[in-house]
């Protein structure tokens, strides 16, 4: 089946997100403080990348983070993890136009863009469709595996979905190992394979409802269509206040995946096609005119 031949089926059941169990809370004795690990000196960039891109361990419980909009300079969003005394910087994302007429975000380990080789050369991407309904999470091509790979996808609204959000991520085993989506051709991508009915046993689905209201909350629950309510659990929550999104996420999501989901929500709110009567500033946009 050709990629895009069918629309994605909504993966949410009729169970409201509010009925899903809350994000996991662990005792201080069991909890892993990711912010403390991130603040500690790392031997090289690879150790930091592993910490931020690998699935969050169950022992981390619910990780608290925030995404802030830069108020000056090129369009930029910063992500911080705060599970301990003080927040620790994780990523910055820089928005650019792409050749297809849409946008992409370059996600880096520094709050400035850099093309240097070696230290701080990491550059993953969030690729946005021109209609602002599909988002693809891409690892840095110069990764440990030595091949391009995708780390997930986000559907926000669009035909057949209304205000529903559907998120696809590689399946994570109890051991913490994640399925690998090696992408050498367009049809290898996680969206193309999902729409073609392929590799679904290697994909986990999250679902929820989208909102652009000031102070609104988006929750995503783990489990696709047909999943019993007792087996569903909340793994992502985003609450907006002005130019900041407060985030909580837990296993099986990584920090990178949670950050990209938040970026997708903000980008959709700012750039989706909307009636002319609807105000443009919404959901995380800074209080200044958006850049062209």
GROMACS .gro file of C-alpha atoms in nm:
model
  292
    1UNK     CA    1   0.000   0.000   0.000
    2UNK     CA    2   0.142   0.340  -0.093
    3UNK     CA    3   0.231   0.581   0.184
    4UNK     CA    4  -0.055   0.818   0.251
    5UNK     CA    5  -0.310   0.596   0.072
    6UNK     CA    6  -0.525   0.594   0.383
    7UNK     CA    7  -0.580   0.831   0.669
    8UNK     CA    8  -0.449   0.743   1.015
    9UNK     CA    9  -0.717   0.581   1.223
   10UNK     CA   10  -0.780   0.764   1.551
   11UNK     CA   11  -0.600   0.569   1.818
   12UNK     CA   12  -0.796   0.698   2.115
   13UNK     CA   13  -1.071   0.493   2.271
   14UNK     CA   14  -1.392   0.649   2.399
   15UNK     CA   15  -1.245   0.661   2.750
   16UNK     CA   16  -1.181   1.027   2.845
   17UNK     CA   17  -0.820   1.113   2.930
   18UNK     CA   18  -0.929   1.225   3.276
   19UNK     CA   19  -1.019   0.865   3.363
   20UNK     CA   20  -0.668   0.738   3.296
   21UNK     CA   21  -0.443   0.684   3.598
   22UNK     CA   22  -0.225   0.984   3.688
   23UNK     CA   23   0.142   1.009   3.596
   24UNK     CA   24   0.350   0.778   3.819
   25UNK     CA   25   0.495   0.914   4.142
   26UNK     CA   26   0.779   0.727   4.310
   27UNK     CA   27   0.928   0.744   4.657
   28UNK     CA   28   1.246   0.948   4.690
   29UNK     CA   29   1.436   0.627   4.763
   30UNK     CA   30   1.345   0.479   4.424
   31UNK     CA   31   1.341   0.791   4.209
   32UNK     CA   32   1.615   0.869   3.956
   33UNK     CA   33   1.680   1.244   3.931
   34UNK     CA   34   1.738   1.306   3.561
   35UNK     CA   35   1.812   1.675   3.616
   36UNK     CA   36   2.090   1.585   3.860
   37UNK     CA   37   2.235   1.339   3.610
   38UNK     CA   38   2.218   1.604   3.338
   39UNK     CA   39   2.397   1.862   3.554
   40UNK     CA   40   2.677   1.617   3.633
   41UNK     CA   41   2.986   1.632   3.406
   42UNK     CA   42   2.943   1.399   3.109
   43UNK     CA   43   3.245   1.230   2.945
   44UNK     CA   44   3.127   1.346   2.600
   45UNK     CA   45   2.824   1.449   2.397
   46UNK     CA   46   2.733   1.084   2.340
   47UNK     CA   47   2.657   1.032   2.709
   48UNK     CA   48   2.426   1.335   2.714
   49UNK     CA   49   2.254   1.226   2.394
   50UNK     CA   50   2.198   0.878   2.538
   51UNK     CA   51   2.045   1.026   2.851
   52UNK     CA   52   1.806   1.253   2.659
   53UNK     CA   53   1.710   1.032   2.363
   54UNK     CA   54   1.670   0.694   2.531
   55UNK     CA   55   1.334   0.602   2.685
   56UNK     CA   56   1.287   0.739   3.035
   57UNK     CA   57   1.346   0.460   3.288
   58UNK     CA   58   1.051   0.355   3.501
   59UNK     CA   59   1.255   0.451   3.806
   60UNK     CA   60   1.238   0.818   3.705
   61UNK     CA   61   0.863   0.829   3.767
   62UNK     CA   62   0.701   1.144   3.631
   63UNK     CA   63   0.969   1.380   3.503
   64UNK     CA   64   0.892   1.751   3.531
   65UNK     CA   65   1.019   1.979   3.256
   66UNK     CA   66   0.937   2.309   3.091
   67UNK     CA   67   0.960   2.459   2.745
   68UNK     CA   68   1.023   2.832   2.719
   69UNK     CA   69   0.990   3.059   2.415
   70UNK     CA   70   1.290   3.282   2.348
   71UNK     CA   71   1.186   3.648   2.354
   72UNK     CA   72   1.468   3.776   2.134
   73UNK     CA   73   1.661   3.659   1.830
   74UNK     CA   74   1.559   3.390   1.581
   75UNK     CA   75   1.262   3.164   1.668
   76UNK     CA   76   1.389   2.936   1.945
   77UNK     CA   77   1.242   2.715   2.216
   78UNK     CA   78   1.439   2.589   2.517
   79UNK     CA   79   1.373   2.275   2.719
   80UNK     CA   80   1.473   2.226   3.084
   81UNK     CA   81   1.435   1.924   3.312
   82UNK     CA   82   1.354   1.996   3.676
   83UNK     CA   83   1.314   1.689   3.894
   84UNK     CA   84   1.542   1.809   4.170
   85UNK     CA   85   1.653   2.136   4.327
   86UNK     CA   86   1.706   2.336   4.008
   87UNK     CA   87   1.630   2.290   3.638
   88UNK     CA   88   1.894   2.156   3.401
   89UNK     CA   89   1.917   2.266   3.037
   90UNK     CA   90   1.837   1.987   2.789
   91UNK     CA   91   1.767   2.118   2.437
   92UNK     CA   92   1.709   2.422   2.220
   93UNK     CA   93   1.502   2.403   1.900
   94UNK     CA   94   1.549   2.650   1.613
   95UNK     CA   95   1.277   2.695   1.353
   96UNK     CA   96   1.362   2.710   0.982
   97UNK     CA   97   1.177   2.693   0.651
   98UNK     CA   98   1.230   2.373   0.454
   99UNK     CA   99   1.239   2.303   0.082
  100UNK     CA  100   0.882   2.167   0.080
  101UNK     CA  101   0.734   2.498   0.194
  102UNK     CA  102   0.684   2.391   0.554
  103UNK     CA  103   0.903   2.419   0.861
  104UNK     CA  104   1.153   2.213   1.051
  105UNK     CA  105   1.311   2.253   1.392
  106UNK     CA  106   1.680   2.183   1.445
  107UNK     CA  107   1.716   2.044   1.798
  108UNK     CA  108   2.055   2.100   1.959
  109UNK     CA  109   2.228   2.053   2.293
  110UNK     CA  110   2.318   2.422   2.312
  111UNK     CA  111   2.110   2.744   2.313
  112UNK     CA  112   2.298   2.862   2.003
  113UNK     CA  113   2.315   2.705   1.659
  114UNK     CA  114   2.647   2.549   1.569
  115UNK     CA  115   2.782   2.360   1.268
  116UNK     CA  116   3.108   2.264   1.429
  117UNK     CA  117   3.230   1.906   1.409
  118UNK     CA  118   3.269   1.724   1.738
  119UNK     CA  119   3.158   1.897   2.057
  120UNK     CA  120   2.804   2.039   2.034
  121UNK     CA  121   2.759   1.915   1.677
  122UNK     CA  122   2.446   1.714   1.764
  123UNK     CA  123   2.147   1.816   1.552
  124UNK     CA  124   1.821   1.620   1.555
  125UNK     CA  125   1.510   1.748   1.377
  126UNK     CA  126   1.137   1.782   1.407
  127UNK     CA  127   0.997   1.793   1.052
  128UNK     CA  128   0.658   1.961   1.008
  129UNK     CA  129   0.418   1.899   0.719
  130UNK     CA  130   0.308   2.207   0.522
  131UNK     CA  131  -0.047   2.178   0.659
  132UNK     CA  132   0.082   2.161   1.020
  133UNK     CA  133  -0.089   1.830   1.099
  134UNK     CA  134   0.200   1.581   1.081
  135UNK     CA  135   0.533   1.596   1.261
  136UNK     CA  136   0.823   1.352   1.234
  137UNK     CA  137   1.091   1.311   1.503
  138UNK     CA  138   1.433   1.245   1.347
  139UNK     CA  139   1.755   1.153   1.520
  140UNK     CA  140   2.082   1.320   1.424
  141UNK     CA  141   2.197   1.129   1.111
  142UNK     CA  142   2.548   1.109   1.263
  143UNK     CA  143   2.424   0.889   1.543
  144UNK     CA  144   2.559   0.585   1.725
  145UNK     CA  145   2.379   0.352   1.483
  146UNK     CA  146   2.536   0.514   1.172
  147UNK     CA  147   2.204   0.531   0.983
  148UNK     CA  148   1.911   0.776   0.975
  149UNK     CA  149   1.636   0.677   1.214
  150UNK     CA  150   1.300   0.815   1.323
  151UNK     CA  151   1.202   0.835   1.688
  152UNK     CA  152   0.831   0.901   1.652
  153UNK     CA  153   0.556   1.098   1.484
  154UNK     CA  154   0.272   1.328   1.589
  155UNK     CA  155  -0.066   1.380   1.422
  156UNK     CA  156  -0.248   1.695   1.540
  157UNK     CA  157  -0.597   1.751   1.399
  158UNK     CA  158  -0.633   1.717   1.025
  159UNK     CA  159  -0.886   1.528   0.815
  160UNK     CA  160  -1.074   1.267   1.014
  161UNK     CA  161  -0.911   1.355   1.348
  162UNK     CA  162  -1.082   1.681   1.454
  163UNK     CA  163  -0.906   1.803   1.770
  164UNK     CA  164  -0.754   1.464   1.840
  165UNK     CA  165  -0.381   1.410   1.888
  166UNK     CA  166  -0.225   1.078   1.795
  167UNK     CA  167   0.140   1.004   1.871
  168UNK     CA  168   0.344   0.710   1.741
  169UNK     CA  169   0.665   0.604   1.914
  170UNK     CA  170   0.887   0.296   1.870
  171UNK     CA  171   0.781   0.019   2.104
  172UNK     CA  172   0.981  -0.002   2.428
  173UNK     CA  173   1.037  -0.341   2.592
  174UNK     CA  174   1.040  -0.391   2.971
  175UNK     CA  175   1.420  -0.405   2.946
  176UNK     CA  176   1.421  -0.047   2.813
  177UNK     CA  177   1.527  -0.148   2.460
  178UNK     CA  178   1.337   0.035   2.187
  179UNK     CA  179   1.244  -0.071   1.834
  180UNK     CA  180   1.457   0.092   1.564
  181UNK     CA  181   1.306   0.259   1.258
  182UNK     CA  182   1.589   0.277   1.007
  183UNK     CA  183   1.490   0.519   0.730
  184UNK     CA  184   1.675   0.488   0.400
  185UNK     CA  185   1.370   0.551   0.177
  186UNK     CA  186   1.053   0.760   0.231
  187UNK     CA  187   0.847   0.442   0.266
  188UNK     CA  188   1.066   0.333   0.559
  189UNK     CA  189   0.938   0.616   0.780
  190UNK     CA  190   0.723   0.547   1.084
  191UNK     CA  191   0.423   0.736   0.939
  192UNK     CA  192   0.442   0.560   0.603
  193UNK     CA  193   0.472   0.217   0.763
  194UNK     CA  194   0.191   0.283   1.008
  195UNK     CA  195  -0.046   0.404   0.735
  196UNK     CA  196   0.044   0.099   0.526
  197UNK     CA  197  -0.044  -0.130   0.817
  198UNK     CA  198   0.318  -0.241   0.860
  199UNK     CA  199   0.530  -0.285   1.173
  200UNK     CA  200   0.241  -0.191   1.402
  201UNK     CA  201   0.359  -0.450   1.653
  202UNK     CA  202   0.670  -0.232   1.690
  203UNK     CA  203   0.477   0.092   1.746
  204UNK     CA  204   0.321   0.228   2.065
  205UNK     CA  205   0.033   0.477   2.037
  206UNK     CA  206  -0.055   0.773   2.255
  207UNK     CA  207  -0.375   0.975   2.223
  208UNK     CA  208  -0.550   1.281   2.358
  209UNK     CA  209  -0.732   1.601   2.266
  210UNK     CA  210  -0.571   1.924   2.146
  211UNK     CA  211  -0.647   2.268   2.292
  212UNK     CA  212  -0.506   2.616   2.233
  213UNK     CA  213  -0.665   2.786   2.532
  214UNK     CA  214  -0.453   2.995   2.768
  215UNK     CA  215  -0.394   2.774   3.070
  216UNK     CA  216  -0.529   2.473   2.885
  217UNK     CA  217  -0.392   2.124   2.948
  218UNK     CA  218  -0.316   1.847   2.700
  219UNK     CA  219  -0.290   1.492   2.830
  220UNK     CA  220  -0.180   1.190   2.630
  221UNK     CA  221  -0.255   0.837   2.739
  222UNK     CA  222  -0.071   0.523   2.636
  223UNK     CA  223  -0.278   0.263   2.455
  224UNK     CA  224  -0.448   0.243   2.119
  225UNK     CA  225  -0.796   0.165   2.000
  226UNK     CA  226  -0.947  -0.128   2.182
  227UNK     CA  227  -0.715  -0.099   2.484
  228UNK     CA  228  -0.897  -0.168   2.810
  229UNK     CA  229  -0.937   0.130   3.042
  230UNK     CA  230  -0.749  -0.057   3.315
  231UNK     CA  231  -0.444  -0.081   3.087
  232UNK     CA  232  -0.437   0.285   2.984
  233UNK     CA  233  -0.218   0.537   3.165
  234UNK     CA  234  -0.125   0.901   3.126
  235UNK     CA  235   0.237   0.947   3.009
  236UNK     CA  236   0.242   1.312   2.896
  237UNK     CA  237   0.089   1.635   3.020
  238UNK     CA  238   0.143   1.992   2.896
  239UNK     CA  239  -0.004   2.304   3.055
  240UNK     CA  240   0.038   2.647   2.897
  241UNK     CA  241   0.100   2.976   3.073
  242UNK     CA  242   0.201   3.271   2.855
  243UNK     CA  243   0.522   3.177   2.671
  244UNK     CA  244   0.597   2.870   2.888
  245UNK     CA  245   0.471   2.515   2.871
  246UNK     CA  246   0.495   2.311   3.189
  247UNK     CA  247   0.556   1.948   3.098
  248UNK     CA  248   0.534   1.614   3.273
  249UNK     CA  249   0.621   1.288   3.105
  250UNK     CA  250   0.714   0.934   3.197
  251UNK     CA  251   0.821   0.602   3.048
  252UNK     CA  252   0.817   0.507   2.761
  253UNK     CA  253   0.879   0.865   2.638
  254UNK     CA  254   1.226   1.017   2.624
  255UNK     CA  255   1.299   1.382   2.697
  256UNK     CA  256   1.350   1.439   2.324
  257UNK     CA  257   1.011   1.286   2.238
  258UNK     CA  258   0.831   1.488   2.506
  259UNK     CA  259   0.999   1.809   2.386
  260UNK     CA  260   0.903   1.736   2.023
  261UNK     CA  261   0.542   1.664   2.118
  262UNK     CA  262   0.531   2.002   2.293
  263UNK     CA  263   0.690   2.171   1.990
  264UNK     CA  264   0.429   2.010   1.765
  265UNK     CA  265   0.146   2.147   1.979
  266UNK     CA  266   0.291   2.498   1.973
  267UNK     CA  267   0.368   2.491   1.601
  268UNK     CA  268   0.019   2.365   1.519
  269UNK     CA  269  -0.138   2.643   1.725
  270UNK     CA  270   0.072   2.913   1.562
  271UNK     CA  271   0.077   2.802   1.198
  272UNK     CA  272  -0.228   2.588   1.125
  273UNK     CA  273  -0.486   2.720   0.881
  274UNK     CA  274  -0.759   2.897   1.080
  275UNK     CA  275  -1.064   3.113   1.018
  276UNK     CA  276  -0.975   3.480   0.977
  277UNK     CA  277  -1.187   3.564   1.283
  278UNK     CA  278  -0.971   3.348   1.509
  279UNK     CA  279  -0.681   3.529   1.683
  280UNK     CA  280  -0.335   3.413   1.579
  281UNK     CA  281  -0.153   3.425   1.913
  282UNK     CA  282  -0.217   3.104   2.100
  283UNK     CA  283  -0.052   2.828   2.299
  284UNK     CA  284   0.301   2.925   2.378
  285UNK     CA  285   0.357   3.202   2.125
  286UNK     CA  286   0.560   3.498   2.253
  287UNK     CA  287   0.397   3.835   2.305
  288UNK     CA  288   0.547   3.981   1.991
  289UNK     CA  289   0.456   3.949   1.623
  290UNK     CA  290   0.558   3.605   1.492
  291UNK     CA  291   0.854   3.608   1.252
  292UNK     CA  292   0.784   3.550   0.883
   0.00000   0.00000   0.00000
